[in-house]
Amino acid sequence: MALDKNGIAQRIAQELKHGYYVNLGIGIPTLVVNYIPKNIDVEFQSENGVLGMGPFPFEGDEDADIINAGKQTITTLKGASFFDSSTSFAMIRGKHVDLTILGAMEVSETGDIANWKIPGKMVKGMGGAMDLVASAENIIVAMMHTNRAGMSKLLKSCSLPLTGVGCVKKIVTELAFLEIGPTGFILLETAPGVTVEQVIQATQGNISVANDVCEMSF
Amino acid sequence: MALDKNGIAQRIAQELKHGYYVNLGIGIPTLVVNYIPKNIDVEFQSENGVLGMGPFPFEGDEDADIINAGKQTITTLKGASFFDSSTSFAMIRGKHVDLTILGAMEVSETGDIANWKIPGKMVKGMGGAMDLVASAENIIVAMMHTNRAGMSKLLKSCSLPLTGVGCVKKIVTELAFLEIGPTGFILLETAPGVTVEQVIQATQGNISVANDVCEMSF
Amino acid sequence: MINKTVPNVTQALKGVKNNMTLLLGGFGLCGIPEKAIAELVRLEVMNLTCISNNAGIDDFGLGLLLQQKQIRKMIASYVGENAEFERQMLSGELEVELIPQGTLAERSRAAQAGFPGFYTPAGYGTEVAEGKEVREFNGKMHVLEKAFEADFGFIKAWKGDEAGNLIFKGTARNFNPNMCGAAKITVVEVEELVSAGSLDPNQIHVPGIFIQRIFKGTGYEKRIEQRTVRSKT
Amino acid sequence: MINKTVPNVTQALKGVKNNMTLLLGGFGLCGIPEKAIAELVRLEVMNLTCISNNAGIDDFGLGLLLQQKQIRKMIASYVGENAEFERQMLSGELEVELIPQGTLAERSRAAQAGFPGFYTPAGYGTEVAEGKEVREFNGKMHVLEKAFEADFGFIKAWKGDEAGNLIFKGTARNFNPNMCGAAKITVVEVEELVSAGSLDPNQIHVPGIFIQRIFKGTGYEKRIEQRTVRSKT
């Protein structure tokens, strides 16, 4: 049985390590905060200028001057700080942010990612994504394995305009946990009840199966 | 009669205009603060990270954490601010500082300046001078017209390693107030009691005399 | 102290003309120069090039200028919140240049700090790098990006003093400090305007030297784009 | 909150070895990492490359390392206060690279912010530009300068919290913020170490993400180089 969005977030959360500064993209990545492993400290950075983001404010406590990159009202935790955009991207570009989790429309077997534009149809812009993917050493993509028509989004090469080249390291979809290796996607874990065969079927790009492939455990 | 250091500073001070942010080098330029014209507001920037410098502190009020670029203890005035070195040079390089007043060992007729090194003998370093002269639109040099041996320091071309190329606009020495024109030094004003001939004699570089040359008035 | 105060928004925007390039602070609707935008609408200046991270929403922020078709070209990083924007862009009425957010911040700071250009890895291998110089440093490819050139910069700060010293609040800071001093004339609106000497010199976010005009705005709407809350139980 | 505190200077300098490149904050003797320098002397690490605006005076600051001949190469902008420095330089014992002060600040910040290079007008046409690429932008010549690469950065702040957030005082700020995060490991010493949550998030000069270790120093000497005063009459 394929994972839902929360399941994807939960699997990604297992990749968090103590001491990580993490930048979460809009969408599924936002849900990762709900599954932080016990006994580790991580801090969340938002590129609009806050480190140490906390949960949403209690009703009535919203402050228009305190938002995240998704323009949602938020709170801050002890040890938080506010800063300007140039400093925020110094954190990102300077590799001080340890992990970037973001969504994608397409990922290629060489780690290219496309997530900001569908020519002639939708152009939201790249926001901070191009800076994030160009700089982060550690990028996990949270995405659906196929589109609504059942076509794979894990491709030989991206058909949409790129956000970054050869940058994605790991991918979590509703079907699987994969990494990018020298020869393409490597299937590391299947979602509960999903078979290796199903993942291979749903992947257009070159895919190999890790020797120790297993089912995700939560 | 040639000017003393205070006289040079006093003549330079006449060039200050209302609303100017001014960076003062070490030595004679520091004395300019004593001669600010009445009825104008200027602010002094020091490249080590302070805007709105005030006078020296009263005895006993010195604070090791509040100094100017000459490492002297100072105070700040109302509206002052402290900032980091990168921001300080953003002010300088970004042309937000309106006037730079600094000393020189040599100036050439094309506006080159040398003030940081005598090969094999003295190497203090350029400090912020190279950034200042490369960026400032308005540079006044405070210097002695000749060295102790009587040799001119206003030259055809500098003999010492340069601090900047073609950047000096105006020069005040103990003998004269000059500017740099397309064909070399232009004598604008003589110090009280100094003749045009004396200035020309003391100048090795090409020098012309302004039509309206006059004596400095204080 | 050099006094930078002007009495009102009209004085603050004196000299703004058609065809100018403007830098505007803000992230979404957070920390935008509400009063300057309202005055730009009133002035009916046309054919503007606006540089700002976002383009507002349909009926607030830069969306108000889009409604009046005052913007000829928009340089931004994310424009996903504005249907009128999308319509004008897809129809070709509006010229749009989308650039990475960090590049937008740094091209502003480069203009402020007198750097003509810098190398960033962001956008290498994408549309963004097309027509730009690329270059390898330490085995990694980078794109040469250049400082913005703008006529006016419109900044929103929380507190400011007569000398133009600024303090921002929360994430309303964003691009505002980086854009101060990045245009020929920097105009700041503040919620609270205090006398020089009232602010701790150690806690100034932007020194007054970077700005030319400061005025106190009143009646800030500060609209929230995504009101997200949790319940108290 | 990610805790960055270490108990003492010995723990803070763990891993410092011979032949390393160090970034050190401070302007003159103002805002220098006194405790880290003392520990470097005690550790007797040799053959260091030190990047700092100045080289201390004969018996304080980096002068203490020069006395022990621990520095092989010095990168600075102004070294005029130190006779032993001048002796070692003129005799050739010490390699010296003098660079413009603004370039020193920005090469630090470039390392912090992930920019490999940038163009500055400072030093064009001088010895400083020799062997470096130069280039025209807008009719003016510029020099390509590159980010520093350093093993350790030693920073002195006034206050810091457990999360590594920093506040500086007066002109003791100088290069310190620009050097945070510019080396592989950034070590900060503070006069006052407070718990996370004690500092206003709006008034942090350097967020803790840029630093790896923070400790409280005691007994700061804070020597004054030029004690200038006026009389009260």
PDB file of N, CA, C and O in Angstrom, chain C residues 102 106 109 113-121 133 135 137-138 142 144 146 149 158 167-171 173 201-205, chain D residues 102 106 109 113-121 133 135 137-138 142 144 146 149 158 167-171 173 201-205:
ATOM      1  N   GLY C 102      18.193  33.911  -3.747  1.00  0.00           N
ATOM      2  CA  GLY C 102      19.470  34.322  -3.163  1.00  0.00           C
ATOM      3  C   GLY C 102      20.225  35.260  -4.087  1.00  0.00           C
ATOM      4  O   GLY C 102      20.943  36.162  -3.636  1.00  0.00           O
ATOM      5  N   GLU C 106      21.427  39.075  -3.343  1.00  0.00           N
ATOM      6  CA  GLU C 106      22.835  39.464  -3.462  1.00  0.00           C
ATOM      7  C   GLU C 106      23.063  40.502  -4.558  1.00  0.00           C
ATOM      8  O   GLU C 106      23.978  41.321  -4.441  1.00  0.00           O
ATOM      9  N   ARG C 109      22.453  43.552  -2.652  1.00  0.00           N
ATOM     10  CA  ARG C 109      23.576  43.886  -1.788  1.00  0.00           C
ATOM     11  C   ARG C 109      24.804  44.330  -2.597  1.00  0.00           C
ATOM     12  O   ARG C 109      25.543  45.218  -2.182  1.00  0.00           O
ATOM     13  N   ALA C 113      26.817  47.706  -2.005  1.00  0.00           N
ATOM     14  CA  ALA C 113      28.195  47.623  -1.513  1.00  0.00           C
ATOM     15  C   ALA C 113      29.238  47.923  -2.584  1.00  0.00           C
ATOM     16  O   ALA C 113      30.438  47.831  -2.316  1.00  0.00           O
ATOM     17  N   GLY C 114      28.807  48.265  -3.800  1.00  0.00           N
ATOM     18  CA  GLY C 114      29.759  48.650  -4.835  1.00  0.00           C
ATOM     19  C   GLY C 114      30.512  47.506  -5.493  1.00  0.00           C
ATOM     20  O   GLY C 114      31.618  47.688  -5.972  1.00  0.00           O
ATOM     21  N   PHE C 115      29.899  46.330  -5.504  1.00  0.00           N
ATOM     22  CA  PHE C 115      30.468  45.214  -6.261  1.00  0.00           C
ATOM     23  C   PHE C 115      29.732  45.124  -7.592  1.00  0.00           C
ATOM     24  O   PHE C 115      28.527  44.952  -7.600  1.00  0.00           O
ATOM     25  N   PRO C 116      30.438  45.203  -8.719  1.00  0.00           N
ATOM     26  CA  PRO C 116      29.723  45.123  -9.991  1.00  0.00           C
ATOM     27  C   PRO C 116      29.223  43.711 -10.288  1.00  0.00           C
ATOM     28  O   PRO C 116      28.214  43.541 -10.956  1.00  0.00           O
ATOM     29  N   GLY C 117      29.953  42.701  -9.788  1.00  0.00           N
ATOM     30  CA  GLY C 117      29.556  41.344 -10.101  1.00  0.00           C
ATOM     31  C   GLY C 117      30.109  40.333  -9.124  1.00  0.00           C
ATOM     32  O   GLY C 117      31.052  40.627  -8.371  1.00  0.00           O
ATOM     33  N   PHE C 118      29.508  39.153  -9.112  1.00  0.00           N
ATOM     34  CA  PHE C 118      29.952  38.078  -8.227  1.00  0.00           C
ATOM     35  C   PHE C 118      29.564  36.744  -8.864  1.00  0.00           C
ATOM     36  O   PHE C 118      28.705  36.703  -9.750  1.00  0.00           O
ATOM     37  N   TYR C 119      30.184  35.688  -8.405  1.00  0.00           N
ATOM     38  CA  TYR C 119      29.903  34.346  -8.923  1.00  0.00           C
ATOM     39  C   TYR C 119      29.092  33.533  -7.921  1.00  0.00           C
ATOM     40  O   TYR C 119      29.462  33.453  -6.750  1.00  0.00           O
ATOM     41  N   THR C 120      27.987  32.967  -8.409  1.00  0.00           N
ATOM     42  CA  THR C 120      27.153  32.128  -7.552  1.00  0.00           C
ATOM     43  C   THR C 120      26.866  30.807  -8.254  1.00  0.00           C
ATOM     44  O   THR C 120      26.749  30.774  -9.488  1.00  0.00           O
ATOM     45  N   PRO C 121      26.736  29.724  -7.486  1.00  0.00           N
ATOM     46  CA  PRO C 121      26.389  28.445  -8.121  1.00  0.00           C
ATOM     47  C   PRO C 121      24.913  28.370  -8.529  1.00  0.00           C
ATOM     48  O   PRO C 121      24.549  27.531  -9.360  1.00  0.00           O
ATOM     49  N   GLU C 133      27.758  34.524 -18.354  1.00  0.00           N
ATOM     50  CA  GLU C 133      29.038  33.846 -18.257  1.00  0.00           C
ATOM     51  C   GLU C 133      28.999  32.790 -17.168  1.00  0.00           C
ATOM     52  O   GLU C 133      28.476  33.049 -16.080  1.00  0.00           O
ATOM     53  N   ARG C 135      31.529  29.803 -15.064  1.00  0.00           N
ATOM     54  CA  ARG C 135      32.939  29.613 -14.774  1.00  0.00           C
ATOM     55  C   ARG C 135      33.128  28.622 -13.632  1.00  0.00           C
ATOM     56  O   ARG C 135      32.342  28.600 -12.703  1.00  0.00           O
ATOM     57  N   PHE C 137      35.000  27.192 -10.387  1.00  0.00           N
ATOM     58  CA  PHE C 137      35.858  27.462  -9.228  1.00  0.00           C
ATOM     59  C   PHE C 137      35.852  26.201  -8.376  1.00  0.00           C
ATOM     60  O   PHE C 137      34.781  25.683  -8.056  1.00  0.00           O
ATOM     61  N   ASN C 138      37.001  25.721  -8.000  1.00  0.00           N
ATOM     62  CA  ASN C 138      37.105  24.542  -7.140  1.00  0.00           C
ATOM     63  C   ASN C 138      36.267  23.374  -7.654  1.00  0.00           C
ATOM     64  O   ASN C 138      35.596  22.686  -6.884  1.00  0.00           O
ATOM     65  N   HIS C 142      29.842  28.011 -11.741  1.00  0.00           N
ATOM     66  CA  HIS C 142      29.172  29.184 -11.174  1.00  0.00           C
ATOM     67  C   HIS C 142      28.731  30.130 -12.285  1.00  0.00           C
ATOM     68  O   HIS C 142      29.259  30.091 -13.386  1.00  0.00           O
ATOM     69  N   LEU C 144      28.082  34.182 -13.405  1.00  0.00           N
ATOM     70  CA  LEU C 144      28.419  35.568 -13.079  1.00  0.00           C
ATOM     71  C   LEU C 144      27.137  36.389 -13.038  1.00  0.00           C
ATOM     72  O   LEU C 144      26.419  36.489 -14.035  1.00  0.00           O
ATOM     73  N   LYS C 146      25.261  40.172 -11.884  1.00  0.00           N
ATOM     74  CA  LYS C 146      25.646  41.573 -11.772  1.00  0.00           C
ATOM     75  C   LYS C 146      24.753  42.370 -10.827  1.00  0.00           C
ATOM     76  O   LYS C 146      23.588  42.026 -10.616  1.00  0.00           O
ATOM     77  N   GLU C 149      20.779  47.894 -11.034  1.00  0.00           N
ATOM     78  CA  GLU C 149      20.862  49.348 -11.179  1.00  0.00           C
ATOM     79  C   GLU C 149      19.447  49.877 -11.113  1.00  0.00           C
ATOM     80  O   GLU C 149      18.620  49.521 -11.944  1.00  0.00           O
ATOM     81  N   TRP C 158      10.587  48.891  10.731  1.00  0.00           N
ATOM     82  CA  TRP C 158       9.708  48.956  11.901  1.00  0.00           C
ATOM     83  C   TRP C 158       9.915  50.302  12.593  1.00  0.00           C
ATOM     84  O   TRP C 158       9.038  51.139  12.655  1.00  0.00           O
ATOM     85  N   ILE C 167      15.552  49.801  12.243  1.00  0.00           N
ATOM     86  CA  ILE C 167      15.397  48.502  12.899  1.00  0.00           C
ATOM     87  C   ILE C 167      14.166  47.825  12.304  1.00  0.00           C
ATOM     88  O   ILE C 167      13.121  48.455  12.126  1.00  0.00           O
ATOM     89  N   PHE C 168      14.323  46.552  11.989  1.00  0.00           N
ATOM     90  CA  PHE C 168      13.247  45.775  11.394  1.00  0.00           C
ATOM     91  C   PHE C 168      12.687  44.807  12.430  1.00  0.00           C
ATOM     92  O   PHE C 168      13.331  44.536  13.449  1.00  0.00           O
ATOM     93  N   LYS C 169      11.500  44.277  12.142  1.00  0.00           N
ATOM     94  CA  LYS C 169      10.882  43.347  13.077  1.00  0.00           C
ATOM     95  C   LYS C 169      10.626  42.005  12.409  1.00  0.00           C
ATOM     96  O   LYS C 169      10.040  41.945  11.331  1.00  0.00           O
ATOM     97  N   GLY C 170      11.046  40.929  13.096  1.00  0.00           N
ATOM     98  CA  GLY C 170      10.754  39.576  12.639  1.00  0.00           C
ATOM     99  C   GLY C 170      11.185  39.346  11.206  1.00  0.00           C
ATOM    100  O   GLY C 170      12.219  39.851  10.744  1.00  0.00           O
ATOM    101  N   THR C 171      10.369  38.594  10.485  1.00  0.00           N
ATOM    102  CA  THR C 171      10.692  38.288   9.086  1.00  0.00           C
ATOM    103  C   THR C 171      10.245  39.401   8.137  1.00  0.00           C
ATOM    104  O   THR C 171      10.363  39.248   6.919  1.00  0.00           O
ATOM    105  N   ARG C 173      11.916  41.817   7.949  1.00  0.00           N
ATOM    106  CA  ARG C 173      13.227  42.336   7.569  1.00  0.00           C
ATOM    107  C   ARG C 173      13.519  41.952   6.105  1.00  0.00           C
ATOM    108  O   ARG C 173      13.731  42.805   5.270  1.00  0.00           O
ATOM    109  N   PRO C 201      23.080  52.422  19.419  1.00  0.00           N
ATOM    110  CA  PRO C 201      23.965  52.368  18.236  1.00  0.00           C
ATOM    111  C   PRO C 201      24.451  50.949  17.928  1.00  0.00           C
ATOM    112  O   PRO C 201      24.867  50.655  16.811  1.00  0.00           O
ATOM    113  N   ASN C 202      24.386  50.101  18.935  1.00  0.00           N
ATOM    114  CA  ASN C 202      24.841  48.720  18.806  1.00  0.00           C
ATOM    115  C   ASN C 202      23.792  47.832  18.149  1.00  0.00           C
ATOM    116  O   ASN C 202      24.088  46.706  17.781  1.00  0.00           O
ATOM    117  N   GLN C 203      22.580  48.327  18.059  1.00  0.00           N
ATOM    118  CA  GLN C 203      21.458  47.489  17.621  1.00  0.00           C
ATOM    119  C   GLN C 203      20.741  48.043  16.411  1.00  0.00           C
ATOM    120  O   GLN C 203      19.553  47.806  16.214  1.00  0.00           O
ATOM    121  N   ILE C 204      21.476  48.793  15.592  1.00  0.00           N
ATOM    122  CA  ILE C 204      20.912  49.333  14.351  1.00  0.00           C
ATOM    123  C   ILE C 204      21.071  48.276  13.260  1.00  0.00           C
ATOM    124  O   ILE C 204      22.162  47.759  13.062  1.00  0.00           O
ATOM    125  N   HIS C 205      20.001  47.955  12.567  1.00  0.00           N
ATOM    126  CA  HIS C 205      20.130  46.987  11.472  1.00  0.00           C
ATOM    127  C   HIS C 205      20.715  47.616  10.217  1.00  0.00           C
ATOM    128  O   HIS C 205      21.480  46.971   9.497  1.00  0.00           O
TER     129      HIS C 205
ATOM    130  N   GLY D 102      38.984  46.332   2.900  1.00  0.00           N
ATOM    131  CA  GLY D 102      37.641  45.958   2.448  1.00  0.00           C
ATOM    132  C   GLY D 102      37.652  44.615   1.744  1.00  0.00           C
ATOM    133  O   GLY D 102      36.685  43.845   1.821  1.00  0.00           O
ATOM    134  N   GLU D 106      35.623  41.235   2.751  1.00  0.00           N
ATOM    135  CA  GLU D 106      34.726  40.579   1.808  1.00  0.00           C
ATOM    136  C   GLU D 106      35.194  39.183   1.426  1.00  0.00           C
ATOM    137  O   GLU D 106      34.364  38.316   1.133  1.00  0.00           O
ATOM    138  N   ARG D 109      33.645  37.264   4.121  1.00  0.00           N
ATOM    139  CA  ARG D 109      32.213  37.098   3.926  1.00  0.00           C
ATOM    140  C   ARG D 109      31.915  36.162   2.748  1.00  0.00           C
ATOM    141  O   ARG D 109      30.963  35.379   2.787  1.00  0.00           O
ATOM    142  N   ALA D 113      29.541  32.975   2.907  1.00  0.00           N
ATOM    143  CA  ALA D 113      28.298  32.987   2.145  1.00  0.00           C
ATOM    144  C   ALA D 113      28.334  32.109   0.893  1.00  0.00           C
ATOM    145  O   ALA D 113      27.370  32.095   0.136  1.00  0.00           O
ATOM    146  N   GLY D 114      29.450  31.399   0.660  1.00  0.00           N
ATOM    147  CA  GLY D 114      29.499  30.489  -0.472  1.00  0.00           C
ATOM    148  C   GLY D 114      29.703  31.140  -1.822  1.00  0.00           C
ATOM    149  O   GLY D 114      29.309  30.587  -2.843  1.00  0.00           O
ATOM    150  N   PHE D 115      30.321  32.316  -1.852  1.00  0.00           N
ATOM    151  CA  PHE D 115      30.706  32.925  -3.125  1.00  0.00           C
ATOM    152  C   PHE D 115      32.182  32.619  -3.373  1.00  0.00           C
ATOM    153  O   PHE D 115      33.015  33.000  -2.553  1.00  0.00           O
ATOM    154  N   PRO D 116      32.528  32.000  -4.490  1.00  0.00           N
ATOM    155  CA  PRO D 116      33.952  31.701  -4.721  1.00  0.00           C
ATOM    156  C   PRO D 116      34.739  32.956  -5.063  1.00  0.00           C
ATOM    157  O   PRO D 116      35.923  33.041  -4.759  1.00  0.00           O
ATOM    158  N   GLY D 117      34.085  33.933  -5.704  1.00  0.00           N
ATOM    159  CA  GLY D 117      34.816  35.124  -6.128  1.00  0.00           C
ATOM    160  C   GLY D 117      33.916  36.308  -6.360  1.00  0.00           C
ATOM    161  O   GLY D 117      32.699  36.157  -6.508  1.00  0.00           O
ATOM    162  N   PHE D 118      34.510  37.486  -6.376  1.00  0.00           N
ATOM    163  CA  PHE D 118      33.766  38.723  -6.607  1.00  0.00           C
ATOM    164  C   PHE D 118      34.732  39.751  -7.195  1.00  0.00           C
ATOM    165  O   PHE D 118      35.947  39.604  -7.082  1.00  0.00           O
ATOM    166  N   TYR D 119      34.178  40.779  -7.798  1.00  0.00           N
ATOM    167  CA  TYR D 119      34.988  41.834  -8.404  1.00  0.00           C
ATOM    168  C   TYR D 119      34.936  43.095  -7.553  1.00  0.00           C
ATOM    169  O   TYR D 119      33.863  43.566  -7.201  1.00  0.00           O
ATOM    170  N   THR D 120      36.114  43.625  -7.239  1.00  0.00           N
ATOM    171  CA  THR D 120      36.194  44.869  -6.469  1.00  0.00           C
ATOM    172  C   THR D 120      37.137  45.838  -7.160  1.00  0.00           C
ATOM    173  O   THR D 120      38.127  45.420  -7.779  1.00  0.00           O
ATOM    174  N   PRO D 121      36.860  47.146  -7.056  1.00  0.00           N
ATOM    175  CA  PRO D 121      37.783  48.117  -7.652  1.00  0.00           C
ATOM    176  C   PRO D 121      39.065  48.288  -6.831  1.00  0.00           C
ATOM    177  O   PRO D 121      40.063  48.800  -7.353  1.00  0.00           O
ATOM    178  N   GLU D 133      43.253  38.417 -12.073  1.00  0.00           N
ATOM    179  CA  GLU D 133      42.463  38.841 -13.215  1.00  0.00           C
ATOM    180  C   GLU D 133      41.885  40.222 -12.965  1.00  0.00           C
ATOM    181  O   GLU D 133      41.393  40.498 -11.877  1.00  0.00           O
ATOM    182  N   ARG D 135      39.222  43.287 -14.788  1.00  0.00           N
ATOM    183  CA  ARG D 135      38.109  43.316 -15.733  1.00  0.00           C
ATOM    184  C   ARG D 135      37.329  44.615 -15.611  1.00  0.00           C
ATOM    185  O   ARG D 135      37.176  45.137 -14.516  1.00  0.00           O
ATOM    186  N   PHE D 137      33.992  46.821 -15.699  1.00  0.00           N
ATOM    187  CA  PHE D 137      32.532  46.877 -15.577  1.00  0.00           C
ATOM    188  C   PHE D 137      32.149  48.354 -15.574  1.00  0.00           C
ATOM    189  O   PHE D 137      32.716  49.128 -14.790  1.00  0.00           O
ATOM    190  N   ASN D 138      31.202  48.732 -16.393  1.00  0.00           N
ATOM    191  CA  ASN D 138      30.717  50.117 -16.437  1.00  0.00           C
ATOM    192  C   ASN D 138      31.857  51.125 -16.556  1.00  0.00           C
ATOM    193  O   ASN D 138      31.854  52.165 -15.899  1.00  0.00           O
ATOM    194  N   HIS D 142      38.227  46.503 -12.381  1.00  0.00           N
ATOM    195  CA  HIS D 142      38.042  45.772 -11.125  1.00  0.00           C
ATOM    196  C   HIS D 142      38.979  44.570 -11.072  1.00  0.00           C
ATOM    197  O   HIS D 142      39.441  44.088 -12.087  1.00  0.00           O
ATOM    198  N   LEU D 144      39.494  40.583  -9.675  1.00  0.00           N
ATOM    199  CA  LEU D 144      38.778  39.397  -9.194  1.00  0.00           C
ATOM    200  C   LEU D 144      39.446  38.899  -7.918  1.00  0.00           C
ATOM    201  O   LEU D 144      40.627  38.550  -7.910  1.00  0.00           O
ATOM    202  N   LYS D 146      39.154  36.262  -4.436  1.00  0.00           N
ATOM    203  CA  LYS D 146      38.556  34.963  -4.117  1.00  0.00           C
ATOM    204  C   LYS D 146      38.314  34.768  -2.628  1.00  0.00           C
ATOM    205  O   LYS D 146      38.993  35.373  -1.789  1.00  0.00           O
ATOM    206  N   GLU D 149      40.096  30.419   2.301  1.00  0.00           N
ATOM    207  CA  GLU D 149      39.870  29.028   2.718  1.00  0.00           C
ATOM    208  C   GLU D 149      40.661  28.826   3.992  1.00  0.00           C
ATOM    209  O   GLU D 149      41.882  28.972   3.993  1.00  0.00           O
ATOM    210  N   TRP D 158      30.726  39.739  22.393  1.00  0.00           N
ATOM    211  CA  TRP D 158      30.441  40.282  23.722  1.00  0.00           C
ATOM    212  C   TRP D 158      29.553  39.297  24.491  1.00  0.00           C
ATOM    213  O   TRP D 158      29.938  38.729  25.486  1.00  0.00           O
ATOM    214  N   ILE D 167      26.184  38.600  19.966  1.00  0.00           N
ATOM    215  CA  ILE D 167      26.034  40.059  19.959  1.00  0.00           C
ATOM    216  C   ILE D 167      27.415  40.660  20.250  1.00  0.00           C
ATOM    217  O   ILE D 167      28.108  40.217  21.163  1.00  0.00           O
ATOM    218  N   PHE D 168      27.769  41.666  19.470  1.00  0.00           N
ATOM    219  CA  PHE D 168      29.054  42.339  19.620  1.00  0.00           C
ATOM    220  C   PHE D 168      28.837  43.714  20.234  1.00  0.00           C
ATOM    221  O   PHE D 168      27.728  44.235  20.229  1.00  0.00           O
ATOM    222  N   LYS D 169      29.925  44.278  20.742  1.00  0.00           N
ATOM    223  CA  LYS D 169      29.811  45.602  21.368  1.00  0.00           C
ATOM    224  C   LYS D 169      30.719  46.604  20.658  1.00  0.00           C
ATOM    225  O   LYS D 169      31.904  46.347  20.448  1.00  0.00           O
ATOM    226  N   GLY D 170      30.128  47.760  20.325  1.00  0.00           N
ATOM    227  CA  GLY D 170      30.902  48.860  19.752  1.00  0.00           C
ATOM    228  C   GLY D 170      31.702  48.438  18.540  1.00  0.00           C
ATOM    229  O   GLY D 170      31.263  47.623  17.719  1.00  0.00           O
ATOM    230  N   THR D 171      32.908  48.999  18.441  1.00  0.00           N
ATOM    231  CA  THR D 171      33.763  48.670  17.302  1.00  0.00           C
ATOM    232  C   THR D 171      34.549  47.383  17.523  1.00  0.00           C
ATOM    233  O   THR D 171      35.383  47.017  16.684  1.00  0.00           O
ATOM    234  N   ARG D 173      33.151  44.822  17.123  1.00  0.00           N
ATOM    235  CA  ARG D 173      32.476  43.971  16.148  1.00  0.00           C
ATOM    236  C   ARG D 173      33.420  43.707  14.962  1.00  0.00           C
ATOM    237  O   ARG D 173      33.742  42.576  14.674  1.00  0.00           O
ATOM    238  N   PRO D 201      15.513  37.642  19.535  1.00  0.00           N
ATOM    239  CA  PRO D 201      15.805  37.075  18.206  1.00  0.00           C
ATOM    240  C   PRO D 201      15.961  38.140  17.121  1.00  0.00           C
ATOM    241  O   PRO D 201      16.549  37.895  16.070  1.00  0.00           O
ATOM    242  N   ASN D 202      15.422  39.306  17.397  1.00  0.00           N
ATOM    243  CA  ASN D 202      15.468  40.427  16.460  1.00  0.00           C
ATOM    244  C   ASN D 202      16.808  41.159  16.514  1.00  0.00           C
ATOM    245  O   ASN D 202      17.094  41.986  15.668  1.00  0.00           O
ATOM    246  N   GLN D 203      17.575  40.902  17.556  1.00  0.00           N
ATOM    247  CA  GLN D 203      18.776  41.694  17.806  1.00  0.00           C
ATOM    248  C   GLN D 203      20.042  40.855  17.861  1.00  0.00           C
ATOM    249  O   GLN D 203      21.007  41.206  18.534  1.00  0.00           O
ATOM    250  N   ILE D 204      20.026  39.735  17.137  1.00  0.00           N
ATOM    251  CA  ILE D 204      21.200  38.866  17.058  1.00  0.00           C
ATOM    252  C   ILE D 204      22.082  39.371  15.920  1.00  0.00           C
ATOM    253  O   ILE D 204      21.605  39.558  14.814  1.00  0.00           O
ATOM    254  N   HIS D 205      23.352  39.585  16.181  1.00  0.00           N
ATOM    255  CA  HIS D 205      24.237  40.021  15.094  1.00  0.00           C
ATOM    256  C   HIS D 205      24.661  38.855  14.202  1.00  0.00           C
ATOM    257  O   HIS D 205      24.803  39.014  12.992  1.00  0.00           O
TER     258      HIS D 205
END
